[in-house]
DNA sequence: CAGTGAGCGAGCTTCCGCTTGACTT
C-alpha cells in the first residue's frame, strides 16, 4: 500500500478515485508541528533555557524547537499507523512554501523506513494526478528553509515586540502582519481627524433635452471641485474658487440666454472582463453585491467547496486550469451565446509577485459546471447567491470585451463652459453577464441627443449647490484585505483572521462593514512606528519575501538572512537594545488638533483616558476617534466621572520608572517593603508604600544610592562559630549578631575592637532593653 | 520616645500560516 498525504480532507475522495487500488489517501489537516506557543509546551528539560520563551535558540544558528500541534494529535496518530503499513509514502501537500514545509514536518514526525517522495499537482484531474505520479521528486529543502525563515521572523517579531506593549495594557500584541494592517486603519483615522473640510460651490443645469450639464469653467477659468483642495483645505494651483455670488450671477444669465453647443467629442473604448476570483476579489465582490462580511464569505465558500460546487476558496491565483477554461466556455455556449466567446481562451496570471499560486482561481468545479438552475434547487440561499457570483464571474472572464463610445458635450455661454458626458455600448460582451462592483447594469452618464455644433440649448432649471470636501473614506473589510493583498501582506488563509484579531484586541471596531481604529489602536501604532519604523514599513513584508525567494533558490542561507534580520545593524535585537537604552518616555499620540486645545489622551491599563489640566475621564467605547472634537472633549470632561490620571491605584504594583545605563528600573512593593530593581539587581528603598506612585526615576535612583551606602559591613569579628558584624546605616554604626543589635558610638576605633568587647556590648544592650520593658 | 538592622522580590499575556470540526451560547 502506498500512502498519499494531502493537506485538506476535502481532496481525499477525488484523488483516491484517480489513483485506484494500492493507494490510501489521508489528510494532515494543515500543519502538524509548530514552535511552542509558550515555554510550558516544550519538553521539561528545555523550559529553563534562556530561549525557551521564543522557542528559537537565536545564539545557536537560530535553531527552532518544534512541538506537535496538540489539536492534531488524533490525526497524527492515524498518519503514524498508516505510514507503518505503507510500502511507500507520497507527500502531496500543497505546491507552495507552506506545503513543502508541512511535508518536511511530516517526514520528521513519521520517520518512515520506506521510500518517501514529494508529489505535486495544481489541479485534481485524472491526467494531472497521473502526471504528478510520473514526476515525483525529493523534498526541496531550500523551500523548507525559506518557510522556516518566515516562521522565525514572525515569531521573533511578535514575541519580542509584543511585551513592550504590555506597559500600555495586558495581552496587547504586535506582529508583521497585524501591526501593518492596523497601521493602515489607524493612519486613515488620523487623516480624518486632521482633515480640514472646505466649502465649494457647484452649478448644474438641466437642459430642455433632459440631460444635465455641469459648469466646469467660469469666464474660462477652471472651477474648483472637491479634488482641488488638499487635506488642509488649501486650494491647488490652477483652480478657480467659484463663489456663491458668481454662481447666482451665472444662474440669472441662464434664465435669459441659452447655451451654445461648442464641441461634440466621441471616443471609442473597450473593456476587458475582470479576472476570475481569487480570495480577496471574491471577498470584495461578495461584500459589495451580497453584503457579506469577509468572515461570512469564507464560511459560505467553505460550504460550497465541501459540497463539491467550487474549487478551493483560499487562493491567490486568478489562473484557470484547462478544465476550468473549457468548462467556462462550454457553459457560455450552452446557457448564453456562443457569439460571446472569443476565438482563443483568455489566460490569466497573478499580478502579485508574492503570490504562491498553489491553487487555481475560485470557479465552479469540474469539467461541466453545475448550472444555476441546478444550484438553485440544491443550495441554501446564501450559498446559491455566492455560487451565482462565482459562476457568472468565471464565465464572464472567458467572454469577449465590451465595446462602446464615450461622448462629451461642451456647451458655452459667455465663456462659462459646461460639460455633459454619456456612454453608449455597441457590444455589451461580458457585461451581459457580469459587471464588477455593481448590482445591476446601471446607466453610466447621461442619455445625450444627436446635435450639431452651434445648436442652442435652453436651460430649464439651474441648481447651485453648496458642497463640502470629504475626508478620505474609512476602509471597509474587503478593501483593507485588498490593500494588504496588493502589498503582499498576509495570505488568503489568514485575511479573515487578521480582521478578527485586531478587532478582538480592541485596536479597531467595525460598524457594518466599515472599520475605524480605536484610541488604543492609534496609540499602539504611534508607539510602534516611532520606536520601530523599519518593522512597520508597508514594504517590510515585500522585502522579506525577496529574501525568502533567494533562500528558496539557494542563493542565500537561512542563517545568513536571520542573522541580518536579528543581529546586524538595524536588526530586531539591535533596535530592541537601542530602545531599552532610551530614556523611557511615554509616547504622546494625542492628535495635534486636540493638543492645541490643551487636551491629552493617554492609555492606562488598556483604557483610553482624556485629560485636561489634571482632570481625566474615560473615553466611551462607542465614540469614534474621528468624532472626538475639542467641543465634544469639553462635554465629556464636564459630564464624565472624573478619575485620577496615571493613578497607579494599587500602590503595591510594580512599575517601570525608566531606564538607567541600559537597565530597566522597576519600583515595587515586596513582602517586607519597597524595593527598586535595576536590571536583575534588587536594591532596598526607604519610602512609604503610598509614595511609590509618585517616585520619579531620578529620585528613586538617588534614594537607592543613599541606601546602598547604608548597611555596609565595616568589620567582621569571628570567634569560633560566633560572628559579630560592625555595620553602618544612615543612623550610624551598630553591632549585629543574629537578631541582636547594639548601637556603637561614632568614632569608636574599630581596629582595637575585639570579639569579646563587642559581645559584652551586645549583652549589656539587651539587658538594658529588658529592664525598660 | 522606641527601637531599626536583614530577609523577600509572581507570572502571565504575544507571532503567522496551514487545515477542519468540536465545542458552547
Short mmCIF file of C-alpha atoms in Angstrom, two decimals, chain A residues 414-689:
data_model
loop_
_atom_site.label_atom_id
_atom_site.label_comp_id
_atom_site.label_asym_id
_atom_site.label_seq_id
_atom_site.Cartn_x
_atom_site.Cartn_y
_atom_site.Cartn_z
CA UNK A 414 -20.21 83.96 -22.26
CA UNK A 415 -17.09 81.85 -21.68
CA UNK A 416 -18.80 79.87 -18.94
CA UNK A 417 -18.22 76.26 -20.05
CA UNK A 418 -20.45 73.31 -19.26
CA UNK A 419 -19.94 69.62 -19.97
CA UNK A 420 -22.19 66.60 -20.16
CA UNK A 421 -20.97 63.10 -20.82
CA UNK A 422 -22.54 59.79 -21.72
CA UNK A 423 -21.58 56.26 -22.59
CA UNK A 424 -23.08 54.04 -25.27
CA UNK A 425 -22.34 50.34 -25.59
CA UNK A 426 -22.24 48.86 -29.08
CA UNK A 427 -21.23 45.45 -27.78
CA UNK A 428 -22.03 44.55 -24.20
CA UNK A 429 -19.76 41.49 -24.33
CA UNK A 430 -19.06 40.11 -20.85
CA UNK A 431 -21.27 42.84 -19.38
CA UNK A 432 -24.33 40.87 -20.40
CA UNK A 433 -23.45 38.56 -17.55
CA UNK A 434 -21.31 40.35 -15.03
CA UNK A 435 -20.38 43.92 -14.11
CA UNK A 436 -17.79 44.39 -11.43
CA UNK A 437 -18.72 46.39 -8.38
CA UNK A 438 -22.33 46.99 -9.33
CA UNK A 439 -25.57 45.23 -8.51
CA UNK A 440 -27.03 45.58 -11.94
CA UNK A 441 -26.06 47.26 -15.13
CA UNK A 442 -26.52 50.89 -14.27
CA UNK A 443 -26.65 53.74 -16.68
CA UNK A 444 -23.29 55.41 -16.83
CA UNK A 445 -23.67 59.08 -17.64
CA UNK A 446 -26.46 60.85 -19.49
CA UNK A 447 -28.53 59.94 -22.50
CA UNK A 448 -27.36 62.54 -24.97
CA UNK A 449 -29.35 63.60 -28.04
CA UNK A 450 -27.93 63.99 -31.55
CA UNK A 451 -26.97 67.63 -32.08
CA UNK A 452 -24.95 69.93 -34.29
CA UNK A 453 -22.18 72.16 -33.09
CA UNK A 454 -23.59 75.68 -32.86
CA UNK A 455 -27.05 74.46 -31.75
CA UNK A 456 -28.68 76.45 -28.98
CA UNK A 457 -29.75 74.61 -25.86
CA UNK A 458 -32.26 76.14 -23.44
CA UNK A 459 -31.83 75.55 -19.75
CA UNK A 460 -34.94 74.57 -17.82
CA UNK A 461 -33.54 74.68 -14.34
CA UNK A 462 -30.27 75.58 -12.67
CA UNK A 463 -29.16 74.22 -9.33
CA UNK A 464 -26.45 75.90 -7.26
CA UNK A 465 -25.13 73.56 -4.61
CA UNK A 466 -23.05 74.17 -1.51
CA UNK A 467 -20.60 71.29 -1.19
CA UNK A 468 -18.04 70.33 1.39
CA UNK A 469 -14.83 68.44 0.77
CA UNK A 470 -14.94 64.95 2.27
CA UNK A 471 -12.23 63.32 4.36
CA UNK A 472 -10.74 60.10 2.97
CA UNK A 473 -13.21 57.25 3.43
CA UNK A 474 -12.68 54.63 6.10
CA UNK A 475 -11.64 51.17 4.98
CA UNK A 476 -14.26 48.53 4.53
CA UNK A 477 -13.27 44.98 5.49
CA UNK A 478 -12.64 43.74 1.94
CA UNK A 479 -10.94 47.00 0.97
CA UNK A 480 -8.42 46.53 3.76
CA UNK A 481 -7.91 42.93 2.70
CA UNK A 482 -7.35 44.03 -0.87
CA UNK A 483 -4.86 46.69 0.21
CA UNK A 484 -2.96 44.11 2.24
CA UNK A 485 -3.04 41.67 -0.62
CA UNK A 486 -1.63 44.22 -3.06
CA UNK A 487 1.21 44.90 -0.64
CA UNK A 488 1.83 41.16 -0.39
CA UNK A 489 0.94 41.16 3.32
CA UNK A 490 -0.93 38.19 4.75
CA UNK A 491 -2.20 35.12 2.92
CA UNK A 492 -5.60 34.04 1.63
CA UNK A 493 -5.99 31.68 4.57
CA UNK A 494 -5.42 34.49 7.06
CA UNK A 495 -7.28 37.55 5.76
CA UNK A 496 -10.39 36.91 7.82
CA UNK A 497 -8.46 36.14 10.99
CA UNK A 498 -6.32 39.28 10.67
CA UNK A 499 -9.50 41.31 10.92
CA UNK A 500 -10.83 39.26 13.84
CA UNK A 501 -7.53 39.56 15.64
CA UNK A 502 -7.14 43.33 15.55
CA UNK A 503 -10.78 43.67 16.46
CA UNK A 504 -10.72 41.36 19.49
CA UNK A 505 -7.60 43.11 20.79
CA UNK A 506 -9.61 46.31 20.79
CA UNK A 507 -7.46 48.01 18.17
CA UNK A 508 -10.26 48.53 15.70
CA UNK A 509 -14.03 48.46 15.71
CA UNK A 510 -16.45 47.77 12.91
CA UNK A 511 -19.80 49.32 12.26
CA UNK A 512 -21.50 47.39 9.48
CA UNK A 513 -18.60 46.90 7.14
CA UNK A 514 -16.50 50.00 7.81
CA UNK A 515 -13.52 49.89 10.08
CA UNK A 516 -12.12 52.52 12.38
CA UNK A 517 -9.19 52.47 14.75
CA UNK A 518 -9.79 52.91 18.45
CA UNK A 519 -7.62 55.19 20.57
CA UNK A 520 -5.83 52.10 21.78
CA UNK A 521 -5.11 51.12 18.19
CA UNK A 522 -3.86 54.59 17.37
CA UNK A 523 -1.62 54.58 20.46
CA UNK A 524 -0.14 51.21 19.55
CA UNK A 525 0.57 52.37 16.01
CA UNK A 526 2.16 55.59 17.18
CA UNK A 527 4.39 53.73 19.61
CA UNK A 528 5.48 51.12 17.08
CA UNK A 529 6.07 53.49 14.18
CA UNK A 530 8.05 55.80 16.42
CA UNK A 531 10.23 53.15 18.01
CA UNK A 532 10.46 50.53 15.24
CA UNK A 533 9.80 52.36 11.98
CA UNK A 534 11.59 49.84 9.77
CA UNK A 535 9.45 46.98 11.02
CA UNK A 536 6.22 48.87 10.48
CA UNK A 537 7.06 49.89 6.94
CA UNK A 538 4.48 48.91 4.34
CA UNK A 539 7.26 47.31 2.29
CA UNK A 540 8.71 45.22 5.12
CA UNK A 541 6.93 42.04 4.08
CA UNK A 542 7.74 42.54 0.38
CA UNK A 543 11.42 42.88 1.31
CA UNK A 544 11.21 39.76 3.41
CA UNK A 545 9.62 37.87 0.55
CA UNK A 546 12.53 38.79 -1.72
CA UNK A 547 14.95 37.31 0.78
CA UNK A 548 12.79 34.22 1.16
CA UNK A 549 12.82 33.77 -2.60
CA UNK A 550 16.61 33.94 -2.55
CA UNK A 551 16.67 31.29 0.15
CA UNK A 552 14.24 29.13 -1.83
CA UNK A 553 16.50 29.43 -4.86
CA UNK A 554 19.58 28.56 -2.87
CA UNK A 555 21.18 31.99 -3.30
CA UNK A 556 21.16 32.78 0.37
CA UNK A 557 21.13 30.72 3.54
CA UNK A 558 18.53 30.80 6.25
CA UNK A 559 21.20 31.60 8.83
CA UNK A 560 22.53 34.48 6.77
CA UNK A 561 19.14 36.10 6.40
CA UNK A 562 18.05 35.59 10.02
CA UNK A 563 21.38 36.98 11.23
CA UNK A 564 20.74 40.02 9.08
CA UNK A 565 17.19 40.34 10.34
CA UNK A 566 18.06 39.91 14.00
CA UNK A 567 21.67 40.75 14.78
CA UNK A 568 23.05 43.08 12.14
CA UNK A 569 22.77 46.86 12.14
CA UNK A 570 19.12 47.85 12.07
CA UNK A 571 18.17 44.30 13.04
CA UNK A 572 15.49 43.47 15.57
CA UNK A 573 17.70 42.68 18.56
CA UNK A 574 19.82 45.79 17.86
CA UNK A 575 16.77 48.00 17.68
CA UNK A 576 15.37 46.45 20.84
CA UNK A 577 18.63 47.15 22.69
CA UNK A 578 18.58 50.73 21.42
CA UNK A 579 15.01 51.11 22.62
CA UNK A 580 15.96 49.90 26.08
CA UNK A 581 18.77 52.45 26.21
CA UNK A 582 16.42 55.32 25.56
CA UNK A 583 15.15 57.40 28.41
CA UNK A 584 11.81 55.76 28.86
CA UNK A 585 9.39 58.44 27.81
CA UNK A 586 5.75 57.88 27.16
CA UNK A 587 4.76 58.37 23.52
CA UNK A 588 2.19 61.08 23.16
CA UNK A 589 -0.22 60.23 20.39
CA UNK A 590 -2.73 63.00 21.06
CA UNK A 591 -3.68 64.43 17.66
CA UNK A 592 -2.45 67.99 17.10
CA UNK A 593 -5.95 69.42 16.89
CA UNK A 594 -6.75 68.18 20.40
CA UNK A 595 -3.35 69.07 21.78
CA UNK A 596 -3.80 72.66 20.65
CA UNK A 597 -6.94 72.76 22.74
CA UNK A 598 -4.94 71.71 25.79
CA UNK A 599 -6.24 68.17 25.73
CA UNK A 600 -4.30 64.99 26.23
CA UNK A 601 -5.12 61.38 25.51
CA UNK A 602 -3.32 58.50 27.15
CA UNK A 603 -3.81 54.81 27.62
CA UNK A 604 -4.00 53.36 31.10
CA UNK A 605 -4.39 49.62 31.56
CA UNK A 606 -5.65 49.39 28.01
CA UNK A 607 -8.29 52.06 28.54
CA UNK A 608 -8.17 55.42 26.75
CA UNK A 609 -8.40 58.47 29.01
CA UNK A 610 -9.00 62.06 28.06
CA UNK A 611 -7.45 64.65 30.31
CA UNK A 612 -7.09 68.37 30.72
CA UNK A 613 -5.16 70.13 33.47
CA UNK A 614 -5.18 67.16 35.80
CA UNK A 615 -8.80 66.17 35.33
CA UNK A 616 -9.40 62.95 33.42
CA UNK A 617 -12.32 60.93 32.15
CA UNK A 618 -12.67 57.62 30.36
CA UNK A 619 -13.48 57.94 26.69
CA UNK A 620 -16.59 55.92 25.90
CA UNK A 621 -16.02 52.92 23.63
CA UNK A 622 -18.74 53.99 21.27
CA UNK A 623 -17.10 57.32 20.44
CA UNK A 624 -15.04 57.10 17.27
CA UNK A 625 -11.73 58.97 17.44
CA UNK A 626 -12.85 60.98 14.43
CA UNK A 627 -15.84 62.25 16.40
CA UNK A 628 -13.84 63.49 19.38
CA UNK A 629 -13.70 67.18 18.58
CA UNK A 630 -12.40 69.72 21.12
CA UNK A 631 -16.05 70.64 21.79
CA UNK A 632 -17.03 67.04 22.40
CA UNK A 633 -14.00 66.70 24.66
CA UNK A 634 -15.15 69.60 26.82
CA UNK A 635 -18.54 68.00 27.11
CA UNK A 636 -17.02 64.71 28.22
CA UNK A 637 -14.78 66.40 30.77
CA UNK A 638 -17.78 68.26 32.15
CA UNK A 639 -20.09 65.29 32.47
CA UNK A 640 -18.00 62.15 32.82
CA UNK A 641 -16.91 60.52 36.00
CA UNK A 642 -13.56 62.00 36.93
CA UNK A 643 -10.73 59.61 37.63
CA UNK A 644 -7.16 60.10 38.65
CA UNK A 645 -4.66 60.32 35.84
CA UNK A 646 -1.84 57.83 35.83
CA UNK A 647 -3.16 56.60 39.12
CA UNK A 648 -1.12 53.58 40.00
CA UNK A 649 -4.19 52.81 42.03
CA UNK A 650 -2.85 49.67 43.65
CA UNK A 651 0.25 51.23 45.12
CA UNK A 652 1.80 47.84 45.66
CA UNK A 653 2.00 47.15 41.96
CA UNK A 654 5.35 47.21 40.39
CA UNK A 655 6.00 49.88 37.83
CA UNK A 656 8.78 50.69 35.41
CA UNK A 657 10.28 54.06 36.16
CA UNK A 658 12.58 54.13 33.16
CA UNK A 659 15.99 53.03 32.09
CA UNK A 660 19.34 53.66 33.71
CA UNK A 661 22.55 52.74 31.95
CA UNK A 662 20.62 50.37 29.73
CA UNK A 663 18.93 48.61 32.61
CA UNK A 664 15.26 48.73 33.28
CA UNK A 665 14.45 50.36 36.60
CA UNK A 666 11.38 48.94 38.31
CA UNK A 667 9.92 50.01 41.63
CA UNK A 668 7.78 47.58 43.53
CA UNK A 669 6.38 46.60 46.87
CA UNK A 670 7.79 43.39 48.26
CA UNK A 671 6.51 41.42 51.20
CA UNK A 672 8.83 43.31 53.56
CA UNK A 673 8.82 46.71 51.94
CA UNK A 674 9.50 48.78 48.87
CA UNK A 675 12.32 47.85 46.57
CA UNK A 676 14.00 49.06 43.45
CA UNK A 677 15.10 46.63 40.78
CA UNK A 678 17.85 47.84 38.47
CA UNK A 679 18.31 45.23 35.79
CA UNK A 680 18.37 41.98 37.71
CA UNK A 681 19.69 43.53 40.90
CA UNK A 682 17.49 44.45 43.85
CA UNK A 683 18.04 47.49 46.00
CA UNK A 684 16.32 48.48 49.17
CA UNK A 685 14.20 51.57 49.06
CA UNK A 686 13.14 53.50 52.13
CA UNK A 687 9.85 55.06 51.26
CA UNK A 688 6.33 54.62 52.43
CA UNK A 689 4.26 52.44 50.07
#
